[in-house]
Coordinates of C-alpha atoms and ligand atoms in Angstrom, one line a residue:
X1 CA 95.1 107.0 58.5
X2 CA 94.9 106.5 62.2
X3 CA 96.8 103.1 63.0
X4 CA 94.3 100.4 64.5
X5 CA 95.3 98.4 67.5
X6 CA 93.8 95.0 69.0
X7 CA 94.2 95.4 72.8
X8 CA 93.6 92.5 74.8
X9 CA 92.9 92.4 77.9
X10 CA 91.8 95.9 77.3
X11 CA 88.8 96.4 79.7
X12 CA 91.7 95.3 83.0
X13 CA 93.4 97.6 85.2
X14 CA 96.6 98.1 83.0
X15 CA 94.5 97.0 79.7
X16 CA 92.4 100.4 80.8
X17 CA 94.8 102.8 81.3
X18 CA 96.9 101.8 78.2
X19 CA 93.8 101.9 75.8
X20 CA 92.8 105.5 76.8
X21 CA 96.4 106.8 76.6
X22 CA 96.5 105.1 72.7
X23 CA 93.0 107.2 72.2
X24 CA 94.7 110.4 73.1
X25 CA 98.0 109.5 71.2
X26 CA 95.7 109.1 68.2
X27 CA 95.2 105.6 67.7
X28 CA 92.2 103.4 66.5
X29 CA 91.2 100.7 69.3
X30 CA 90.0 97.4 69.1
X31 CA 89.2 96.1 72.7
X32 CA 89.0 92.1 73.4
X33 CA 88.1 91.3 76.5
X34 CA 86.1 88.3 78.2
X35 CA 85.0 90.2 81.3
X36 CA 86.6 87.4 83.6
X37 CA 88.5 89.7 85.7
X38 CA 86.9 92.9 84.5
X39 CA 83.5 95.1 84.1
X40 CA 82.1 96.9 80.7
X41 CA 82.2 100.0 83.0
X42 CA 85.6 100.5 82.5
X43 CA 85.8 100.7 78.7
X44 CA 82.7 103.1 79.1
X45 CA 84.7 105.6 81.4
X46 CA 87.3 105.0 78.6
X47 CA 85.3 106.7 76.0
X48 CA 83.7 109.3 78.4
X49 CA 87.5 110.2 79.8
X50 CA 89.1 110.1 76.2
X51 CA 86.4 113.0 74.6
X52 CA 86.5 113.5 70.9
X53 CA 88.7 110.1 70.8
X54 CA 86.4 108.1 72.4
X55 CA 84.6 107.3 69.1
X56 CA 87.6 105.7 68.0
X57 CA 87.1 102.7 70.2
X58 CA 85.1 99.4 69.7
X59 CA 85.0 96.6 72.9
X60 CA 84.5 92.9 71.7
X61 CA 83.3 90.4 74.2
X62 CA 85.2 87.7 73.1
X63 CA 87.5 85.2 75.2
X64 CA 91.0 84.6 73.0
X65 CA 90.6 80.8 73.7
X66 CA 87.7 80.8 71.0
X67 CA 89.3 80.6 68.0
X68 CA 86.4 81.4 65.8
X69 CA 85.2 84.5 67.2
X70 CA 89.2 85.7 67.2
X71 CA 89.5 85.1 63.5
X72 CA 86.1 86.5 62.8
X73 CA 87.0 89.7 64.4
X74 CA 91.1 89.7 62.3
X75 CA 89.1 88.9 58.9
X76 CA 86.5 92.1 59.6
X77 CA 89.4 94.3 60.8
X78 CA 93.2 95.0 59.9
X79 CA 95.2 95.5 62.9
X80 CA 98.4 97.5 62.7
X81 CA 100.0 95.9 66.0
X82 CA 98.5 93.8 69.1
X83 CA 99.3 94.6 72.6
X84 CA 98.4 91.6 74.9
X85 CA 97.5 91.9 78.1
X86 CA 94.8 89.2 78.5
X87 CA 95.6 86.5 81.4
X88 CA 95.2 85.5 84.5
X89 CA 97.2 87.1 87.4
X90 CA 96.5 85.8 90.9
X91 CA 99.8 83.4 91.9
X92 CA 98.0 82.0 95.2
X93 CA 95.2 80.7 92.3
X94 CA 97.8 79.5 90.0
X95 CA 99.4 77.2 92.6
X96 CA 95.8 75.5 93.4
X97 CA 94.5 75.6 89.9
X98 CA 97.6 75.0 87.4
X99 CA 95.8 74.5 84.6
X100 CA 93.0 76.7 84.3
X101 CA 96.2 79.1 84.2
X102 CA 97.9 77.1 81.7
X103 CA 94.7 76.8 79.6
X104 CA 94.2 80.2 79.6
X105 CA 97.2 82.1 79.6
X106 CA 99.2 79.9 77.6
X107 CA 96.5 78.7 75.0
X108 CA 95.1 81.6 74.5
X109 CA 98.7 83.6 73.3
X110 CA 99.4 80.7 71.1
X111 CA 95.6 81.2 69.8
X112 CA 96.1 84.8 69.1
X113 CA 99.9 84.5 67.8
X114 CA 98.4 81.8 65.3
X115 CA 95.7 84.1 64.1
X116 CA 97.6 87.2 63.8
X117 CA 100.0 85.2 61.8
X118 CA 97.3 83.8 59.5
X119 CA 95.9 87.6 59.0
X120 CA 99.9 88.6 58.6
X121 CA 99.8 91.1 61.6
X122 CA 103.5 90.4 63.2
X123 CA 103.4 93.1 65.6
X124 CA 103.0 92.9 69.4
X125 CA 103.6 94.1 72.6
X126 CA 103.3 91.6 75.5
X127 CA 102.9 91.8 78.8
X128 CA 105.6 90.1 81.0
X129 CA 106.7 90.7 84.8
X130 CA 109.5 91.2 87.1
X131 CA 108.1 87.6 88.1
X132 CA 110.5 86.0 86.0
X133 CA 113.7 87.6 88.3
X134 CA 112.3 85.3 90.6
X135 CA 114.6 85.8 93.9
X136 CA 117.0 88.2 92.0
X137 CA 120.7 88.0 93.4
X138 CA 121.0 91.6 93.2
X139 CA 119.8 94.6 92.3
X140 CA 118.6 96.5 90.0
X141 CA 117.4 93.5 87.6
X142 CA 118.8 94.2 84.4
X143 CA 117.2 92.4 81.2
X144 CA 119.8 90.2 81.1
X145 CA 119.6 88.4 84.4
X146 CA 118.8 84.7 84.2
X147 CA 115.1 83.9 84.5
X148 CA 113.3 81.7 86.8
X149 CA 110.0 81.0 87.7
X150 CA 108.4 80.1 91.3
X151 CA 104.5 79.2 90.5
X152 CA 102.5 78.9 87.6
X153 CA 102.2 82.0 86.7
X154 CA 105.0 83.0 86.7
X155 CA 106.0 80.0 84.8
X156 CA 102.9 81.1 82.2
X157 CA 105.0 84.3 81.7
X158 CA 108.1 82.8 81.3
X159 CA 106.8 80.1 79.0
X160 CA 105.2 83.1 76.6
X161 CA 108.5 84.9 76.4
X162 CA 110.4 82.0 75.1
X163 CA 107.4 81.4 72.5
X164 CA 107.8 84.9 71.4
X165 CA 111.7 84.1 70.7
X166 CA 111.1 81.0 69.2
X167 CA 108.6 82.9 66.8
X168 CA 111.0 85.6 66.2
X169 CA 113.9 82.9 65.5
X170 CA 111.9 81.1 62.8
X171 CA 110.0 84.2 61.1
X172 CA 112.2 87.7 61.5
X173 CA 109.5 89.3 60.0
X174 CA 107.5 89.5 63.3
X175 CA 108.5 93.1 65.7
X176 CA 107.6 91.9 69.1
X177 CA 108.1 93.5 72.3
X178 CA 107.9 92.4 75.7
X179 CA 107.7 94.5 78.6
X180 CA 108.8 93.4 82.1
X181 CA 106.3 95.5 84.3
X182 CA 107.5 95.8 88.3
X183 CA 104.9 96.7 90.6
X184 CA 101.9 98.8 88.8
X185 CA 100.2 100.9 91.3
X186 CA 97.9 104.1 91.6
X187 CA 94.9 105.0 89.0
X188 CA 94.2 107.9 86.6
X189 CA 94.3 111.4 88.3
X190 CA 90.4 111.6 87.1
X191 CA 89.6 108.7 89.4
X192 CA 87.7 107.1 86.9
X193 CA 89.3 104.6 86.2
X194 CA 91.5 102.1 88.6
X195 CA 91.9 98.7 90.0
X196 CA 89.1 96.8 90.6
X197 CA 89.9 93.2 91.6
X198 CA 87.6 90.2 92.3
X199 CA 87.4 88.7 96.0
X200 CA 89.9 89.0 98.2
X201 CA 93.0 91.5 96.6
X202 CA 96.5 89.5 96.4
X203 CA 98.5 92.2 95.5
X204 CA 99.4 95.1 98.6
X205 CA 97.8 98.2 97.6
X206 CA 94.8 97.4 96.3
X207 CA 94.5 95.7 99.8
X208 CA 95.6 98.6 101.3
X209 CA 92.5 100.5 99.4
X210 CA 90.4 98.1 100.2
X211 CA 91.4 98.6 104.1
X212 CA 91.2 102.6 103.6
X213 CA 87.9 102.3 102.3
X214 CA 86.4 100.1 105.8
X215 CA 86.4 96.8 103.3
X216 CA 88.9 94.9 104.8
X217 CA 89.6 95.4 108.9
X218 CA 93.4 95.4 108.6
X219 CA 96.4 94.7 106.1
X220 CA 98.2 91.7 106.9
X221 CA 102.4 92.1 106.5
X222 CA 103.9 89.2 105.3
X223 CA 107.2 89.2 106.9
X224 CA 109.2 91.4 109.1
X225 CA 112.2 89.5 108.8
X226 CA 114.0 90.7 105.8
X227 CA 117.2 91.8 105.6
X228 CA 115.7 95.3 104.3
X229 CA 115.7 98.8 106.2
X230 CA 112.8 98.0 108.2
X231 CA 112.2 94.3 107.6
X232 CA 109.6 94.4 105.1
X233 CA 109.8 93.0 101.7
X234 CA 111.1 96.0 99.0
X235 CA 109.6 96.3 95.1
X236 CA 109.4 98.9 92.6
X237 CA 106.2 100.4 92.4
X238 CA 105.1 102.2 89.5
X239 CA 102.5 104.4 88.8
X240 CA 100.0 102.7 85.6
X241 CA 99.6 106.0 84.0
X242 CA 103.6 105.7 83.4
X243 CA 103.3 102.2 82.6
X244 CA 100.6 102.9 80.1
X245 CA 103.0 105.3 78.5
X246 CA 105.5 102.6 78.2
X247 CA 102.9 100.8 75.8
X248 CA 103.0 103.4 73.8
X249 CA 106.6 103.7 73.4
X250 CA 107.1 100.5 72.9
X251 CA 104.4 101.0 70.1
X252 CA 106.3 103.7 68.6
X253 CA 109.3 102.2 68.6
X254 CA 108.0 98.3 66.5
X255 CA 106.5 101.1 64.2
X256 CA 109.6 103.0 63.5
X257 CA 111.8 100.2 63.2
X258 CA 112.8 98.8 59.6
X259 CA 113.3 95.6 60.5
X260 CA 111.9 92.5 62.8
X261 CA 113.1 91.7 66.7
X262 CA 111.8 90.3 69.6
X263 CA 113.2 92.9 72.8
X264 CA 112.7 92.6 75.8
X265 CA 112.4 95.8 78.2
X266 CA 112.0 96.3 81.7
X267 CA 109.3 99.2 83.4
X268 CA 110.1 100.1 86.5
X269 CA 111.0 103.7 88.2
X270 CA 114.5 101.9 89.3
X271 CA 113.9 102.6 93.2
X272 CA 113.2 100.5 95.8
X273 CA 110.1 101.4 98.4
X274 CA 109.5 98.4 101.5
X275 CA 105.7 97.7 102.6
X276 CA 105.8 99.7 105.7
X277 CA 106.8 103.2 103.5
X278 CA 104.2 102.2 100.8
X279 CA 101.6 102.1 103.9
X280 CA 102.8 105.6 105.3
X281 CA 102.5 107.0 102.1
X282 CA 98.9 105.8 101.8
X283 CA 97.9 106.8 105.1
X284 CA 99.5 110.4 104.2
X285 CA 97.5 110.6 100.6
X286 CA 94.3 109.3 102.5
X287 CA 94.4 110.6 105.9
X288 CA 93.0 107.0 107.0
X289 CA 95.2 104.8 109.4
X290 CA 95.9 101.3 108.4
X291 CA 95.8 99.0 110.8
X292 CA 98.6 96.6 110.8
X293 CA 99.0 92.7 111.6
X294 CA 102.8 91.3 111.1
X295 CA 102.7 88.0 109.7
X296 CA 104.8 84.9 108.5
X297 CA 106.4 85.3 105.2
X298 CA 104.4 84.6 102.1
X299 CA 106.0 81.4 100.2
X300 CA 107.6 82.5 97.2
X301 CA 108.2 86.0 98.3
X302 CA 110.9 87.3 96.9
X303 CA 113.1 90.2 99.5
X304 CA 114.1 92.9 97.1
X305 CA 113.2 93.4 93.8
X306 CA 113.6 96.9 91.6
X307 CA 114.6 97.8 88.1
X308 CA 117.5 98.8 86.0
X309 CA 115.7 101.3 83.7
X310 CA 119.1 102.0 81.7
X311 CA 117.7 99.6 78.3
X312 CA 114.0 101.3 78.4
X313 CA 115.4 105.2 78.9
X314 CA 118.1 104.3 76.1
X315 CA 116.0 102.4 73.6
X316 CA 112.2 103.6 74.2
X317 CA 113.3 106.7 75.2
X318 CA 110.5 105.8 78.2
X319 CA 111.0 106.9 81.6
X320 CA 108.4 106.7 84.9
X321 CA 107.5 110.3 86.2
X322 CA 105.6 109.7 88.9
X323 CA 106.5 108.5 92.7
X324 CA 105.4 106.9 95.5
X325 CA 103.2 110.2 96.5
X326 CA 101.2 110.3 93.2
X327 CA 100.8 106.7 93.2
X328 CA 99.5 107.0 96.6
X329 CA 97.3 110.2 96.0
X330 CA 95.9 108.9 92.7
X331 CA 94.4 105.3 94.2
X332 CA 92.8 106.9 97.1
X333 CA 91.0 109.4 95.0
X334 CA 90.1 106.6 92.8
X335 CA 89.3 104.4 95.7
X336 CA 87.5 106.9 98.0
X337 CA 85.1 107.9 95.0
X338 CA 84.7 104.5 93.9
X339 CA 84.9 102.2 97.6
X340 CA 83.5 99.6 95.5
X341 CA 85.2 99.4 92.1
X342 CA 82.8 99.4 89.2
X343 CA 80.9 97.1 91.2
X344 CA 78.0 97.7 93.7
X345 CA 78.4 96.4 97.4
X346 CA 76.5 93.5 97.1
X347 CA 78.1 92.2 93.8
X348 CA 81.7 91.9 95.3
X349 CA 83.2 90.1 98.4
Ligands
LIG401 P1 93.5 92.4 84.9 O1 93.0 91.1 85.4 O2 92.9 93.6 85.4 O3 93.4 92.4 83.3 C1 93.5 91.2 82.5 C2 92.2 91.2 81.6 O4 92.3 90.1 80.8 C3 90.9 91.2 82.4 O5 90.1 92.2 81.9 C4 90.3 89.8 82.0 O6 88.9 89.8 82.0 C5 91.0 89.6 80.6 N1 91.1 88.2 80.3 C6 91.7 87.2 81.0 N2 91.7 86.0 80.3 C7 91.1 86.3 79.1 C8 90.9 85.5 78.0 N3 91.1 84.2 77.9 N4 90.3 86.1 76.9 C9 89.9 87.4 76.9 N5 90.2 88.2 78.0 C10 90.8 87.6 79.1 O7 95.1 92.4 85.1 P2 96.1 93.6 84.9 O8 96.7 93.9 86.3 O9 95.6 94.7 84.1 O10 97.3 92.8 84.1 C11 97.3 92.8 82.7 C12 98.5 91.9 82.3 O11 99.7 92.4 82.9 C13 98.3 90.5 82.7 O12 98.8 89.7 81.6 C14 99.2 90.4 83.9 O13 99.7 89.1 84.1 C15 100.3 91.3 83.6 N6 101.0 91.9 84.8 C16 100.3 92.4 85.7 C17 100.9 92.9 86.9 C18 100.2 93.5 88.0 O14 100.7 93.6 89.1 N7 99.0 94.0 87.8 C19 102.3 92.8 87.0 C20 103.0 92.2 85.9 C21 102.4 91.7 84.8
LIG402 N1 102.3 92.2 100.8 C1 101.9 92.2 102.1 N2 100.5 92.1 102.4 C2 99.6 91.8 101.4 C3 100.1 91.8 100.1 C4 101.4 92.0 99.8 O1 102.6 92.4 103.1 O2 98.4 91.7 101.7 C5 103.7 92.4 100.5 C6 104.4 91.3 99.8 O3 104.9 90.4 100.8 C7 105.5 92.0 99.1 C8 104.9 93.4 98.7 O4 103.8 93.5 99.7 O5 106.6 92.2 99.9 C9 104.3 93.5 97.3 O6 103.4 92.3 97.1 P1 102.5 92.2 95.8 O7 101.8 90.9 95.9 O8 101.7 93.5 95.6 O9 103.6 92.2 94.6 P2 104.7 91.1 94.3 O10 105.1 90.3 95.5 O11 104.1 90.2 93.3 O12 105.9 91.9 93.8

C-alpha cells in the first residue's frame, strides 16, 4: 500500500512543488492548506501535471490553528509521516505584526504536533531556514553552527526547532526531520506551477519576475557596501524542484530508519551567487533588462550566507542539480506564461 502523507502548507510555492514530486515517487497525499498565502489553482495544476498520480491527491481547506477540523481529518485518515510547511514567511510583516506570526506559526505546529501525537503518527519533516545562521561568522554554515535569530520569524523557526527536540528528548519514538532550506528559487520546467506571492514580493527573485514581467518599474538593491566581490549581499540559491527532492529524501530516510531522532539537515547547493549575478542571470534567461536602483542596506541583512552540504549528501544521500541558469530559465518561463501568478490582474497588487 501506497504510504499516505499530510502536507501542510501544501497548496504554497515549496508545499507545491514537494506534493507533485511525492505523487510521482508514489505516495498518497493529503493537502491542508488555509489558502492565506496561496490559490486552489495550484493543487489543481498539481493533479493535471502529476497524470495517472494525480488521483492520489485530496486538498483540505482547513487552517492548522482549528483544532477540530485537524483532528477530524487524523480520525478519517491514517497518515504515514507529516511534512510541515504551513507558516507565515514575510520578515518585514513579522517585525510589525509579532503575534499574528507567533499565533500562527507557532500555535499552529504545537496544534498539529498534539494531534499527530494523539493519532500516534510521530513522523515529520519540518520546514526550517538558513534564518537561524543569522549573521553567520563564516562560511559554509554547517548544522552545527550556533543559532540565532534577528525577527520574529526567524525567531518562530528557531522556536519550532527546539520544540521538535524537546519532543524527541521526552518521546524517542517520534523520527523527525528538519530541513534548513537556503534560498529556494526557480519553478517547475512545465511552468505550471511557481511562486506566486501576495502584494508587494519581499524576497529578490520573485521581485526580479515581477520587474521582468512590466509589474514592478525597477528592483531596488539593498546595499552595495558589502565586503563581497561586487558589493552586494551573497546567498545560496537553490532551485525548488531540488529542494522538493530533499523532502523526499528526507522521507525516505524517517521510513528506513529503525529507530526515533530528531536531525537536522541543511539544503543548499553550497555556492555562493551576489544580487547583481543573480540579476545577470535573469536578464540572460529572459532577455528583459532590469532596471536597477542601489539602496541602503536592509536591517537585518545578513552579508554572506551559503551551505555546507557535506551532512545532507552523506546522510540523505540528497544533492541540488540544478544552477543559477536553470533557476533562472525555469522562473521566467513560469513568470512570462503566468505575469500574474494564479491570479488575474485585478486581484493582485
Ligand atoms: P508559502 O507562503 O508559499 O506557503 C505556505 C503555505 O502555508 C501557504 O499556502 C499558506 O496559505 C499556508 N498556511 C499558512 N498558515 C497556515 C495555517 N495556519 N493553516 C494552514 N495553512 C497555512 O511559502 P513557501 O515559500 O512555500 O514556504 C513554505 C515553508 O518554508 C514556510 O514554513 C517557510 O517559512 C519555509 N521557508 C521558506 C523559504 C523561502 O524563501 N520561500 C525559506 C526558508 C524556509
Ligand atoms: N534583495 C535586494 N532587493 C530586494 C530583495 C532582496 O537587493 O528587493 C537582496 C537582499 O538584500 C539579499 C538578497 O537579495 O542580499 C536575497 O534576499 P531575500 O530576501 O530573497 O533572501 P534572504 O535575505 O532572506 O536570504
Amino acid at each position: 500500500m501506497a504510504r499516505r502523507i499530510l502536507v501542510t502548507g501544501g497548496a504554497g510555492y515549496i508545499g507545491s512543488h514537494t506534493v507533485l514530486q511525492l505523487l510521482l515517487a508514489e505516495f498518497t497525499v493529503s493537502v491542508v492548506d488555509n489558502l492565506d498565502n496561496a490559490s486552489e489553482a495550484a493543487i489543481d495544476r498539481v493533479t493535471e501535471l502529476a497524470g495517472k498520480h494525480g488521483k492520489n491527491l485530496t486538498f483540505h481547506k482547513i487552517d492548522l490553528r482549528d483544532r477540530d477540523e485537524l483532528k477530524k481529518l487524523f480520525a478519517s485518515t491514517k497518515f504515514d509521516a507529516v511534512v510541515h510547511f504551513a507558516g507565515l514567511k514575510a520578515v518585514g510583516e513579522s517585525v510589525q505584526k509579532p503575534m499574528l506570526y507567533y499565533n500562527n506559526n507557532i500555535t499552529g505546529t504545537v496544534v498539529l504536533l498534539e494531534t499527530m501525537a494523539e493519532h500516534g503518527c510521530k513522523k515529520l519533516v519540518f520546514s526550517s531556514s538558513a534564518t537561524v545562521y543569522g549573521w553567520p561568522k563564516e562560511v559554509p554554515c554547517t548544522e552545527e553552527f550556533p543559532l540565532c535569530a534577528t525577527n520574529p520569524y526567524g525567531r518562530t523557526k528557531l522556536f519550532i526547532e527546539e520544540i521538535c527536540r524537546d519532543i524527541y528528548k521526552s518521546d524517542s519514538d517520534w523520527n523527525m526531520i528538519l530541513l534548513r532550506y537556503f534560498n529556494p528559487v526557480g519553478a517547475h520546467p512545465s511552468g505550471k506551477i511557481g511562486e506566486d506571492p501576495c502584494g508587494i514580493p519581499n524576497n529578490l527573485m520573485p521581485f526580479v519576475q515581477q520587474v521582468a514581467v512590466g509589474r514592478r518599474p525597477a528592483l531596488t538593491v539593498f546595499g552595495n557596501d558589502y565586503k563581497t566581490k561586487d558589493g552586494t549581499g551573497v546567498r545560496d540559491y537553490i532551485h525548488v524542484v531540488d529542494l522538493a527532492e530533499g523532502h523526499i529524501a528526507a522521507l525516505k530516510k524517517i521510513f528506513e530508519g529503525s529507530s526515533g531522532g530528531c536531525e537536522v539537515y541543511n539544503l543548499g547547493t553550497g555556492k555562493g551567487t551576489s544580487v547583481l549575478e543573480m540579476v545577470k542571470a535573469f536578464e540572460k534567461a529572459s532577455g528583459k533588462k532590469i532596471p536597477l536602483v542601489m539602496a541602503e542596506r536592509r536591517p537585518g541583512d545578513s552579508e554572506t550566507v551559503y551551505s555546507s552540504t557535506k551532512k545532507a549528501e552523506k546522510e540523505l544521500k540528497w544533492k541540488a542539480k540544478y544552477g543559477i541558469e536553470e533557476m533562472c530559465r525555469d522562473q521566467w518561463n513560469w513568470a512570462s506564461k503566468n505575469p500574474w501568478g494564479y491570479g488575474k490582474p485585478d486581484s493582485v497588487q
